[in-house]
CSV table of C-alpha atoms and ligand atoms in Angstrom, one decimal:
chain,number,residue,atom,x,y,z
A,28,UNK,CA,117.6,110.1,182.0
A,29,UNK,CA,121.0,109.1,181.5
A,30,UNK,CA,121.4,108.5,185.3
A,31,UNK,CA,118.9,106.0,185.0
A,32,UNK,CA,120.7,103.7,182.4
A,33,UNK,CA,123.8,103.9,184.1
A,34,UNK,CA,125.3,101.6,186.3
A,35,UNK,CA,125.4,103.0,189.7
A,36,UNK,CA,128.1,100.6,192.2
A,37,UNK,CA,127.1,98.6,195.8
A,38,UNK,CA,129.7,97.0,197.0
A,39,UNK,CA,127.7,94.0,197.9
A,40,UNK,CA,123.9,93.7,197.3
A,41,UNK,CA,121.6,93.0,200.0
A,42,UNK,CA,118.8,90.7,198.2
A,43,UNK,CA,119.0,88.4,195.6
A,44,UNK,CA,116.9,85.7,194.2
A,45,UNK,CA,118.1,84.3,191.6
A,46,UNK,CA,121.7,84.9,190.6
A,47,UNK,CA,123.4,83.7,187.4
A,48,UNK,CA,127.6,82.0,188.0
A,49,UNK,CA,129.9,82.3,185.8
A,50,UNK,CA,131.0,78.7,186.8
A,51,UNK,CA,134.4,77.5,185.8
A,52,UNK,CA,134.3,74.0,187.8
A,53,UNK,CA,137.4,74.5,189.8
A,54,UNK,CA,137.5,74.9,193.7
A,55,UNK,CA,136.7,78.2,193.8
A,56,UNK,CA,133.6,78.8,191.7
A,57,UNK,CA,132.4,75.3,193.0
A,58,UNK,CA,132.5,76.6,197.0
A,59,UNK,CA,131.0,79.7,195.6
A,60,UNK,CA,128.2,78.2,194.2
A,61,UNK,CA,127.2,76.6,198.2
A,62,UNK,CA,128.4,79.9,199.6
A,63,UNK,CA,126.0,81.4,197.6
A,64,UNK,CA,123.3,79.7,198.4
A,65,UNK,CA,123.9,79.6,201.9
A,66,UNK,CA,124.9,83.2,201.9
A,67,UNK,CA,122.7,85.1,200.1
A,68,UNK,CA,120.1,82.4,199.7
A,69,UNK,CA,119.6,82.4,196.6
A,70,UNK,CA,118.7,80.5,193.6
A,71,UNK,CA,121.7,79.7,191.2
A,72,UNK,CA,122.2,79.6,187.9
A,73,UNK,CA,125.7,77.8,186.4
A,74,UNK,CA,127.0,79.4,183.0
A,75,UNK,CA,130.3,77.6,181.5
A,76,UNK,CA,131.8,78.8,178.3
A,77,UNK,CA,134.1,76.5,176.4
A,78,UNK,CA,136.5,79.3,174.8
A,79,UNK,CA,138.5,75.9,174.2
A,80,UNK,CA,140.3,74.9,177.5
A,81,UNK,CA,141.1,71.8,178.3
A,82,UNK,CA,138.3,70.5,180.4
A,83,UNK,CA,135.4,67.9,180.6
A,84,UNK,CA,132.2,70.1,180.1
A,85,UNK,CA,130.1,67.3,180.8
A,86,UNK,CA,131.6,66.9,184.3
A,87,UNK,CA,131.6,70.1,185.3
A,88,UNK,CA,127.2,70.1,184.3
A,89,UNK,CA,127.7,66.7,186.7
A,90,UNK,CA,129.0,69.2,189.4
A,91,UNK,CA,127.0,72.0,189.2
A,92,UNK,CA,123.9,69.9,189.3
A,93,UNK,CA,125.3,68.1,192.7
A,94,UNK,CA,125.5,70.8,193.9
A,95,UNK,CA,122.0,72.3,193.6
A,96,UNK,CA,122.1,74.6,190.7
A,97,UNK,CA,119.0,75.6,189.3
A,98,UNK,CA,119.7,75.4,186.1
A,99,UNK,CA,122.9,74.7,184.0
A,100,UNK,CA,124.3,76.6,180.9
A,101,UNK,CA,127.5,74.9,178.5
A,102,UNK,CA,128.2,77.0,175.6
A,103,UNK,CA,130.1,76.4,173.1
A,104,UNK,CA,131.6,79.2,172.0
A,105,UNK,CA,134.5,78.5,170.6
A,106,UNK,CA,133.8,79.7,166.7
A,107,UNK,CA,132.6,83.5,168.3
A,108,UNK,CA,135.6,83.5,170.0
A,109,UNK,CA,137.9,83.0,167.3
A,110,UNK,CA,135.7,84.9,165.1
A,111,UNK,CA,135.1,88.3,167.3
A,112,UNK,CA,137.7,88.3,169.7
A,113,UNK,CA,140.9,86.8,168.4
A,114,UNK,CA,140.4,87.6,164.5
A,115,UNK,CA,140.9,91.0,165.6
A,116,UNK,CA,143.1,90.4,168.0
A,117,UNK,CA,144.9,89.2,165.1
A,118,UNK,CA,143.9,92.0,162.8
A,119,UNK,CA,145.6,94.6,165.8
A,120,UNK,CA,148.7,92.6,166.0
A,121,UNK,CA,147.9,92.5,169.9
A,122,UNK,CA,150.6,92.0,172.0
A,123,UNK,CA,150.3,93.9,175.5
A,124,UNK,CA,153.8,95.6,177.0
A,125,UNK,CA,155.0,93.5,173.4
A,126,UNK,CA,155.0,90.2,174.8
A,127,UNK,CA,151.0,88.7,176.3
A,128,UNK,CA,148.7,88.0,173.0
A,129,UNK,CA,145.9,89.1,175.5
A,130,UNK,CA,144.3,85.4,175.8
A,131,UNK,CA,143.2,85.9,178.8
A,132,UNK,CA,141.8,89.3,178.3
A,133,UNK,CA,140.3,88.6,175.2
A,134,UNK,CA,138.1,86.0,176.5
A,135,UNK,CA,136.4,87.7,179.3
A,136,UNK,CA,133.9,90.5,177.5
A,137,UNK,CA,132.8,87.2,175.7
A,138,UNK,CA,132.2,85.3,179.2
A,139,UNK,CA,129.9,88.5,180.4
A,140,UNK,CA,128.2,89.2,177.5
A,141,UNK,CA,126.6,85.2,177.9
A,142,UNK,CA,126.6,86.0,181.5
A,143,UNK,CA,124.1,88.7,181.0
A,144,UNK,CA,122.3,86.9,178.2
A,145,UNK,CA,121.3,84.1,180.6
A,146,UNK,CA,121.1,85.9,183.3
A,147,UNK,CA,118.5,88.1,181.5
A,148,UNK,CA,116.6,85.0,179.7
A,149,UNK,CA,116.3,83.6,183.1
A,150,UNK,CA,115.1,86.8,185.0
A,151,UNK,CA,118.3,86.9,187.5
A,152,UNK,CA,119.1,89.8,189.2
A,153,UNK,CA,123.0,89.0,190.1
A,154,UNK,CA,125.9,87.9,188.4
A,155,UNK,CA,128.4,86.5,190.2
A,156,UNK,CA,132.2,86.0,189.6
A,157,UNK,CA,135.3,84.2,191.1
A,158,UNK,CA,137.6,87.0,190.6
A,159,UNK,CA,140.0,88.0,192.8
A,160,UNK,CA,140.2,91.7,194.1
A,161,UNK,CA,143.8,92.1,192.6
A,162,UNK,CA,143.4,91.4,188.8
A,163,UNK,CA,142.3,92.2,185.9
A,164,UNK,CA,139.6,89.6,185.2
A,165,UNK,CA,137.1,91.7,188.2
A,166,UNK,CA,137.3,94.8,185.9
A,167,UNK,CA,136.6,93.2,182.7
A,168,UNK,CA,133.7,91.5,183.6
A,169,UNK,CA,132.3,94.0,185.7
A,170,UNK,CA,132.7,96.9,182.9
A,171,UNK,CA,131.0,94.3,180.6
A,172,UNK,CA,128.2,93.2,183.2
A,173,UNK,CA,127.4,96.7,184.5
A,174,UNK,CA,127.6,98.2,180.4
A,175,UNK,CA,124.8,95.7,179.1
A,176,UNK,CA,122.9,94.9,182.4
A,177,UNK,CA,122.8,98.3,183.8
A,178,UNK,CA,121.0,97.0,187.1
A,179,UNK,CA,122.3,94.1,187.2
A,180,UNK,CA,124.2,93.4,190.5
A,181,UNK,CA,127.6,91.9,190.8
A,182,UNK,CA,128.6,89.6,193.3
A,183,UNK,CA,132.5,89.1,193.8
A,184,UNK,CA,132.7,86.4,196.9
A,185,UNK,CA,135.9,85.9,196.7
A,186,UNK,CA,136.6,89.5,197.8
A,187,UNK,CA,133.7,88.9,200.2
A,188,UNK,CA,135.0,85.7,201.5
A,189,UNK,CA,138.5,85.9,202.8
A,190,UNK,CA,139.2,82.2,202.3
A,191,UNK,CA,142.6,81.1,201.9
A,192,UNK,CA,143.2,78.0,199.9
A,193,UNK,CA,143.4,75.7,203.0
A,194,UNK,CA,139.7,77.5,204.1
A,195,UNK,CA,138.6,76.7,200.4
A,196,UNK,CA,139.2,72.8,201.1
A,197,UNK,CA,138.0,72.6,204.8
A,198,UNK,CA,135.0,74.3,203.6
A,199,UNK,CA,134.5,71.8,200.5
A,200,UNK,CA,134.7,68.8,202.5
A,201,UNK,CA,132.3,70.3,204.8
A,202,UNK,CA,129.7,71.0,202.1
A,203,UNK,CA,130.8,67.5,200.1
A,204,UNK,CA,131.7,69.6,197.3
A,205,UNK,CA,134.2,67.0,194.9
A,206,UNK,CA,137.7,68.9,195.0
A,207,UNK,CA,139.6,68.9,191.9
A,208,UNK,CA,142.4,66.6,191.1
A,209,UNK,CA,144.7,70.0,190.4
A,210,UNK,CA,143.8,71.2,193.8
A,211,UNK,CA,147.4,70.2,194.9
A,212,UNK,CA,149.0,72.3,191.6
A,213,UNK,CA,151.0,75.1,193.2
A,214,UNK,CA,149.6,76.9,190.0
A,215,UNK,CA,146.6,79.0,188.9
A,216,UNK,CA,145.7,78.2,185.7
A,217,UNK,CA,143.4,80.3,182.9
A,218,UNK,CA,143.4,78.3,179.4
A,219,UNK,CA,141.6,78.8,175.9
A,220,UNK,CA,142.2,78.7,172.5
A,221,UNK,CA,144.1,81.7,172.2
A,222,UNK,CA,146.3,80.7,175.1
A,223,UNK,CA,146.9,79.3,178.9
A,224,UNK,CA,148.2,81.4,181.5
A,225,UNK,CA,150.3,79.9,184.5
A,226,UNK,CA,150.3,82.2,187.7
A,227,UNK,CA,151.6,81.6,191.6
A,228,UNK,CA,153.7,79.3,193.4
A,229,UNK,CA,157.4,79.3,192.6
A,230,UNK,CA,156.5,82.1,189.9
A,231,UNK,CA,155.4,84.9,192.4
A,232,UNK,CA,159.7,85.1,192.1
A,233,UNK,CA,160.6,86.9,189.3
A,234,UNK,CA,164.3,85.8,189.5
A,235,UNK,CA,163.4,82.1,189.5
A,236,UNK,CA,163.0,80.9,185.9
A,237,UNK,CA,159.4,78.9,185.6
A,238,UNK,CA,160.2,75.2,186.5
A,239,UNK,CA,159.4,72.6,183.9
A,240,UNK,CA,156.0,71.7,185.1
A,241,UNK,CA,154.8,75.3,185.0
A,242,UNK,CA,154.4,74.1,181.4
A,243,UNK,CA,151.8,72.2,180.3
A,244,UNK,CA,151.3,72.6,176.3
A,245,UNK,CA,154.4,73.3,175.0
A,246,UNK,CA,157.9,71.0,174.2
A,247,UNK,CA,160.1,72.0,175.9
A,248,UNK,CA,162.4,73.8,173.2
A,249,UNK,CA,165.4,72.4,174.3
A,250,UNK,CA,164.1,68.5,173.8
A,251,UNK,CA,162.0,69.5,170.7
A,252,UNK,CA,162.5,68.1,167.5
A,253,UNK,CA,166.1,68.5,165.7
A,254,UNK,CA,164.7,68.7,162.5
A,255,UNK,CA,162.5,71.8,161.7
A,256,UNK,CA,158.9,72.0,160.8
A,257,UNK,CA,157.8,74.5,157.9
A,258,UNK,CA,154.4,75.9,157.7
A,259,UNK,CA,152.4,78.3,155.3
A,260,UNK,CA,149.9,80.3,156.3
A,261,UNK,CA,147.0,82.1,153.9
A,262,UNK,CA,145.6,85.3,155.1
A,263,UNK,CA,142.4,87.1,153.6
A,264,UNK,CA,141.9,90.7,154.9
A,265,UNK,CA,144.2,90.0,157.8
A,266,UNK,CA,142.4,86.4,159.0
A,267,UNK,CA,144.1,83.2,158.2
A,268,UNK,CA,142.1,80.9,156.4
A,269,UNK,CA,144.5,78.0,155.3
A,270,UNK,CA,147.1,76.2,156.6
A,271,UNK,CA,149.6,74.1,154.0
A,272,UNK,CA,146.7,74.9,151.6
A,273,UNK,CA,143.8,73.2,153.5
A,274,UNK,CA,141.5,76.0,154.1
A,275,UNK,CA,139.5,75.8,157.6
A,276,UNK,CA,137.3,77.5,159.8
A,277,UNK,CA,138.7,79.6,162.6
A,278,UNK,CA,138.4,76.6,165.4
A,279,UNK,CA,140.4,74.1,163.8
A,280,UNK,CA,143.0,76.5,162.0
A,281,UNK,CA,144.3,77.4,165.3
A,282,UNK,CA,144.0,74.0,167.1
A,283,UNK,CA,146.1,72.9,164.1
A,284,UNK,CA,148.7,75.8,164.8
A,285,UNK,CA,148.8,75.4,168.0
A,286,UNK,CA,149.7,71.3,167.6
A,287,UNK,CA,152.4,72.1,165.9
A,288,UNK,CA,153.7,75.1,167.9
A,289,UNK,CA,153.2,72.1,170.9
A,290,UNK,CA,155.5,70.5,169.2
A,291,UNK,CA,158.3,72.8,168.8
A,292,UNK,CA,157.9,74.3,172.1
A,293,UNK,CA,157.2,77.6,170.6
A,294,UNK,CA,154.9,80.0,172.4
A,295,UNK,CA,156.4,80.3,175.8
A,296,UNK,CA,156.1,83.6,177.3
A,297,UNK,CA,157.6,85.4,180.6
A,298,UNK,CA,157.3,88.8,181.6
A,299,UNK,CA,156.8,91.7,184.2
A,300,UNK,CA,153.3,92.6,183.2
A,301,UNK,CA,151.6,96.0,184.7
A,302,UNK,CA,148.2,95.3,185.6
A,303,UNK,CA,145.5,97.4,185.7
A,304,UNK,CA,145.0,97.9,189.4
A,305,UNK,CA,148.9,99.2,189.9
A,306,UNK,CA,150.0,95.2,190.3
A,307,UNK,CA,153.6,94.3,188.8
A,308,UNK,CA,153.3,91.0,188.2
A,309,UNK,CA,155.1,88.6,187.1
A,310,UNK,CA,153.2,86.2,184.4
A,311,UNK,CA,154.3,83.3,182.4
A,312,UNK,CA,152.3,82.1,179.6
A,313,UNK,CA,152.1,79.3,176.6
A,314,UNK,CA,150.4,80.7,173.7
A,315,UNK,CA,151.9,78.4,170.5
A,316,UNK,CA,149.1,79.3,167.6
A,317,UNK,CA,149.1,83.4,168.9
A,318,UNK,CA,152.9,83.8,169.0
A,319,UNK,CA,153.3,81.9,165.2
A,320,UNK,CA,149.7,83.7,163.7
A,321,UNK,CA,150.9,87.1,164.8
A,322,UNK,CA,154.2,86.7,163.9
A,323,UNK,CA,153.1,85.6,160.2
A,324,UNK,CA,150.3,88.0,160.3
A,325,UNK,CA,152.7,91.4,161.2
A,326,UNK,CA,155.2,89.8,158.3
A,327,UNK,CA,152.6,90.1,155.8
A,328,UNK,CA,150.7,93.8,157.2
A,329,UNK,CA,154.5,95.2,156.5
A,330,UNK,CA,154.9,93.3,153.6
A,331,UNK,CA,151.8,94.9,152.1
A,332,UNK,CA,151.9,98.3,154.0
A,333,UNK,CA,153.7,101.8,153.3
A,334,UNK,CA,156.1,102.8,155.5
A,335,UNK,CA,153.6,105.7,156.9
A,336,UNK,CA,150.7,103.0,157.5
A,337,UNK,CA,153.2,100.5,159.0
A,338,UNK,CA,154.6,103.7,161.5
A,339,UNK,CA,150.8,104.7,162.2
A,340,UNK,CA,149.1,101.7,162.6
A,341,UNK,CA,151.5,100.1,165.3
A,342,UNK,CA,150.2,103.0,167.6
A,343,UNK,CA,146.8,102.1,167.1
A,344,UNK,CA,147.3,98.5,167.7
A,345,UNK,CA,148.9,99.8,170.5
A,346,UNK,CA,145.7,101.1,172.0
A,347,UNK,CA,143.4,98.6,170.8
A,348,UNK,CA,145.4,95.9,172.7
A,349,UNK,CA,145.7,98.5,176.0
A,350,UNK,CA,142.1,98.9,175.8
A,351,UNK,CA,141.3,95.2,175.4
A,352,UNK,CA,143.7,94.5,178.0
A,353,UNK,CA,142.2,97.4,180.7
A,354,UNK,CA,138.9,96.1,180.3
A,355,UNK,CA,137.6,98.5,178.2
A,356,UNK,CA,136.0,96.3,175.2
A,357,UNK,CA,132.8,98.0,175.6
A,358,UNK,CA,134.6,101.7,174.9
A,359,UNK,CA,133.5,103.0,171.3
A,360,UNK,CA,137.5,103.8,170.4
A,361,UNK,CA,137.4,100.3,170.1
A,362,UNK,CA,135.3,100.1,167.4
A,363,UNK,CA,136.5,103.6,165.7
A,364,UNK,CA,140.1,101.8,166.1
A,365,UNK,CA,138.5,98.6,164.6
A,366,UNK,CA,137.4,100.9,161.2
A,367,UNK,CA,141.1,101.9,160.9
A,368,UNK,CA,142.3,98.1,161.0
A,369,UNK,CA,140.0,97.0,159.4
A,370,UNK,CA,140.6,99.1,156.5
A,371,UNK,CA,144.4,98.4,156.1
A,372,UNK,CA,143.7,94.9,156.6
A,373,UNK,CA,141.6,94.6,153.3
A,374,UNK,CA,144.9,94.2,151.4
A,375,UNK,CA,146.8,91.4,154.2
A,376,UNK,CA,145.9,88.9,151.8
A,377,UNK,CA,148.7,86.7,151.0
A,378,UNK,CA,150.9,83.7,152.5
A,379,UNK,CA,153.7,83.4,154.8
A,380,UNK,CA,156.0,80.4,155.4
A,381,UNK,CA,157.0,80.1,159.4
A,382,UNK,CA,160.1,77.9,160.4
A,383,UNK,CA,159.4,76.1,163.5
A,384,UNK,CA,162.7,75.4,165.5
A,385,UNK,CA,163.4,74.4,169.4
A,386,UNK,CA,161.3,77.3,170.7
A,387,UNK,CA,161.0,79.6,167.9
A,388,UNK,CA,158.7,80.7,164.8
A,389,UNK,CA,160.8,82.7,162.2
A,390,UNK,CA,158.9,84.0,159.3
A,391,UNK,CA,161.2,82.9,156.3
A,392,UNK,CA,159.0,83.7,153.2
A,393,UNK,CA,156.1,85.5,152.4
A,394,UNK,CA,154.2,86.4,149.4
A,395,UNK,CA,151.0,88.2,148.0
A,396,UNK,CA,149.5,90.3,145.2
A,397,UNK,CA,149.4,93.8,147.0
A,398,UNK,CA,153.2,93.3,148.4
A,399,UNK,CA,155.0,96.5,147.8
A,400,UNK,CA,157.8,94.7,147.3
A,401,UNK,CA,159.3,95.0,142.9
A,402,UNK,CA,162.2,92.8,142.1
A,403,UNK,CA,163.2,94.7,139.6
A,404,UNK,CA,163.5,98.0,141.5
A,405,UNK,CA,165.6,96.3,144.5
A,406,UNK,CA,167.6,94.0,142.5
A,407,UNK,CA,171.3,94.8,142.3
A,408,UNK,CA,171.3,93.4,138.9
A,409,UNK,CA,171.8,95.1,135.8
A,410,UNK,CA,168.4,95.0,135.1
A,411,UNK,CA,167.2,97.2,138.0
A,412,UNK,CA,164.9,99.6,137.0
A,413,UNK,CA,165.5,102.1,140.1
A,414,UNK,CA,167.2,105.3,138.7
A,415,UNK,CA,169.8,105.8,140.6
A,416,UNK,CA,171.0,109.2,139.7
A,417,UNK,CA,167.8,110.6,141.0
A,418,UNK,CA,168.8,110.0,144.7
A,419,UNK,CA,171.8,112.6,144.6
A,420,UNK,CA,168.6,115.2,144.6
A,421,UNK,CA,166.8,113.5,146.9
A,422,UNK,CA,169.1,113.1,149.1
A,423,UNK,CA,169.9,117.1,149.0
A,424,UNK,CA,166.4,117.7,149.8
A,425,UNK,CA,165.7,114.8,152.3
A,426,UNK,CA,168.9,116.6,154.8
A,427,UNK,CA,167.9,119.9,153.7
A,428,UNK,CA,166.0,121.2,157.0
A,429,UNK,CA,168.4,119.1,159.4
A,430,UNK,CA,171.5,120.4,157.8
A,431,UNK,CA,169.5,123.8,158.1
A,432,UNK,CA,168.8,123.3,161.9
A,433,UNK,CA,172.7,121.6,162.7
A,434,UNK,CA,174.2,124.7,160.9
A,435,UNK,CA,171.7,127.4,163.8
A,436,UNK,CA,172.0,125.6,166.3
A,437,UNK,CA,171.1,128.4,169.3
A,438,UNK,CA,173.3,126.3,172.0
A,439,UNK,CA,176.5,126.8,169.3
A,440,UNK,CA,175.4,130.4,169.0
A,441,UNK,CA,175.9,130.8,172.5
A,442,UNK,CA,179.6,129.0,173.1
A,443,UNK,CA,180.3,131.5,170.0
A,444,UNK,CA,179.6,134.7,171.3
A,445,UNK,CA,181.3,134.0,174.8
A,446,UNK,CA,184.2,132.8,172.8
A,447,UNK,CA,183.9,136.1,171.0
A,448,UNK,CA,183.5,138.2,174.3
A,449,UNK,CA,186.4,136.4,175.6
A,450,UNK,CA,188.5,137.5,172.7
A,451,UNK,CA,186.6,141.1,173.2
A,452,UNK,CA,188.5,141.8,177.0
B,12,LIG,N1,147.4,88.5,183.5
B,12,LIG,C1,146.6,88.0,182.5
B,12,LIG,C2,145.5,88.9,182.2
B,12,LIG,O1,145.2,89.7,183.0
B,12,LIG,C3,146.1,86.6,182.8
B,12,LIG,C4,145.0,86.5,183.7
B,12,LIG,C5,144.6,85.1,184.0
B,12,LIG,N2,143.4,85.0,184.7
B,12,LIG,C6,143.2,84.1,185.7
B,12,LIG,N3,142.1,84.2,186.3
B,12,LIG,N4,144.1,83.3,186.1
B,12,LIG,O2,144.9,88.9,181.1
C-alpha cells in the first residue's frame, strides 16, 4: 500500500539505536553528537561531505572519534557535486529572487542522499541534523531523508534543545568537547564550491551594509586590481569544460574561476531573500565562480537561442531554481524540467570572454557555431543581405490586431456615446 512507503511524521522519536549525523565539525553538530548519546542513548554514526568548504577533514574525523562516534564517514564528493547539482544548476541559469546561485540549496539533497546511504549500509534507524527550526536547510534534508528512507526517523536537536550559543559553550566545556576557533565569529557560516553564505550578527540589519570581515573569499572590489583580468570560457551542451583553452574536469574548472573571481572581488551578493517557512531574511553571500559561470553561460543560451526559447525557457529556469531552492529536488517536475533544459542546452556550445573588473564580471565577447547571430544580415554595410523593403509589410501586419483593438476600444465607445447624449439634450 502506498501508505506503507510513505513517510508518516513524529515529531521526535522515542527509541533509537544507532543513529547516523550529518556532522559538520562546528559547535553545534559536535554538542549534538554528546547530546545524542546522552539523550537518546544511542550509538552514533558521523557522516562529513566535502562539497569543497574550507575545512580540515582529517580534524574533524579526529573530533568525531573523541568524542565517541561509532564509526566515521569523510566523502569526498566534490566531482558529484559539480557534476549533478551545479552543472544543472548551471544548465537552469539558477539564480533564486535573481540574485542567490542556490549554493547552499544545491548542496543539501546531496548531504541526505549519503546520509541515508550510510545510514542504511550501517543499519541506523535515525538521521539526525543540526538545522535550525527557521530555515530552509530542515526542509531539504528532511524531504530528501523521509523520500528515500521512508522509515527512517529524523532527529532535529537543535529544535529539541533550546540552547542558546552561550548554553552551546557551557555545555561543551562540560562534556570536554574542543570548541572551534570561529566560536567567537559573530557569523554563521555555510561554504562549498558553489558558494559561502554569511548570516547573523550585524547582518540580521538590513540597513547596515555587511562589514568588511563579513567577507572572507572575495577582494574587496574597491582595493582589487586596477588593471583587468580577461577570461574565456568553453561550454559543451551548457557545461564549461575549458578555461583559457585548458580543458578540466568540473572540480578544478571552478576552483580556477573562483581564484580569479577572489581576486577581483566579484561574486558578492546581498539581498532580502523569502524563505521557505514565511522568513524575510536578509542574506549576504560570496559566490565568485557562480556569479562569472552563469553570467557567461546565460550570454551564450541567448546567443544560441530564438527569441521564443529564450522567453520560455527563463520561466522554467524559474521553477527549476524555486524548486531546488524549496526543497523539493526529489519532485519529478524536476526532472521533466531537466528534459526541457537539457534539450536547449545541446546547442550552448561555444566560448565567452568575461572581463573581470573591481567587483564585476561583464561578458564582452562570445562566440560559437549554432549562434544565431549573421553578420551579413545585421551589418549596416552595403553588403547587408537583409531586405529591407520587406519590413514595410511586416510591419503592417505585425500592428495589425493592436491598431485593430486601439481603434474599438469599448472604454472610448463609452466617453463617445455620453458625448453624443450630451449633444442629444
Ligand atoms: N539562505 C540560504 C539557503 O537557504 C543559505 C543557507 C545557509 N545555511 C546555513 N546553515 N547557514 O539556501
Amino acid at each position: 500500500m502506498l501508505k506503507d512507503r510513505i513517510a508518516t511524521f513524529s515529531a521526535r522519536p522515542d527509541e533509537v539505536d544507532l543513529c547516523v549525523l550529518l556532522y559538520s565539525g562546528g559547535l553545534d553538530t559536535s554538542c549534538m553528537l554528546k547530546w545524542l548519546q546522552e539523550n537518546y542513548n544511542t550509538d552514533v554514526i558521523t557522516v562529513t561531505l566535502n562539497v569543497g568548504q574550507a575545512k580540515e577533514f582529517k580534524e574533524i574525523e579526529n573530533k568525531a572519534k573523541k568524542l565517541g562516534v561509532k564509526k566515521h564517514y569523510t566523502i569526498d564528493a566534490r566531482e558529484e557535486f559539480v557534476q549533478e547539482y551545479v552543472f544543472k544548476a548551471i544548465k537552469a541559469n539558477a539564480l533564486y529572487q535573481d540574485a542567490y546561485p542556490i549554493s547552499s540549496s544545491l548542496s543539501r539533497p546531496l548531504i541526505a542522499k549519503w546520509g541515508v546511504e550510510i545510514a542504511k549500509k550501517e543499519g541506523a534507524e535515525a538521521i539526525a541534523h543540526g538545522c535550525t527550526g527557521k530555515g530552509n536547510d530542515q526542509v531539504r534534508f528532511s524531504i530528501t531523508i523521509n523520500t528515500l528512507a521512508p522509515d527512517m526517523k529524523i532527529i532535529a536537536p537543535v529544535v529539541e534543545w533550546g540552547m542558546t550559543r552561550e548554553d552551546e559553550i557551557a555545555y561543551a566545556q562540560e562534556h570536554d568537547i574542543p570548541i572551534p576557533v570561529t566560536v567567537n565569529s559573530p557569523y554563521s557560516i555555510d561554504d562549498n564550491l558553489w558558494g559561502r553564505s554569511i548570516e547573523c550578527g550585524v547582518l540580521e540589519h538590513p540597513e547596515v551594509e555587511p562589514p568588511y570581515d563579513a567577507y572572507l573569499w572575495t577582494t574587496p572590489p574597491e582595493k582589487a586590481p586596477d588593471d583587468p583580468a580577461y577570461v574565456e570560457i568553453d561550454f559543451e551542451e551548457g557545461i564549461p569544460v575549458s578555461v583559457d583553452g585548458v580543458k578540466m574536469n568540473g572540480v578544478d574548472l571552478i576552483l580556477k574561476i573562483h581564484e580569479l573571481g577572489c581576486a577581483h572581488g566579484v561574486g558578492r551578493i546581498d539581498h532580502m531573500e523569502d524563505r521557505i517557512v514565511g522568513l524575510k531574511s536578509r542574506e549576504v553571500y560570496e559566490c565568485p565562480a557562480a556569479t562569472i559561470l552563469l553570467k557567461a553561460h546565460k550570454d551564450l543560451e541567448k546567443f544560441v537561442c530564438t527569441r521564443h526559447e529564450n522567453t520560455f525557457k527563463k520561466f522554467v529556469d524559474e521553477q527549476w531554481t524555486s524548486l531546488v531552492y524549496t526543497g523539493l529536488w526529489v519532485e519529478p517536475l524536476r526532472e521533466d524540467l531537466e528534459a526541457f533544459i537539457d534539450k536547449v542546452n545541446k546547442k550552448v556550445t561555444g566560448m565567452v570572454r568575461v572581463k573581470l573588473y573591481k567587483g564585476n564580471a561583464t561578458v564582452v565577447g562570445r562566440s560559437s557555431e549554432y549562434a544565431l547571430y549573421d553578420e551579413n544580415l545585421a551589418t549596416y554595410d552595403r553588403k547587408s543581405t537583409f531586405n529591407q523593403l520587406a519590413s514595410f509589410g511586416f510591419i503592417e501586419l505585425w500592428g495589425l490586431q493592436s491598431r485593430m483593438a486601439q481603434a474599438l476600444k469599448p472604454e472610448d465607445k463609452k466617453v463617445h456615446s455620453k458625448n453624443v447624449k450630451v449633444k442629444s439634450t
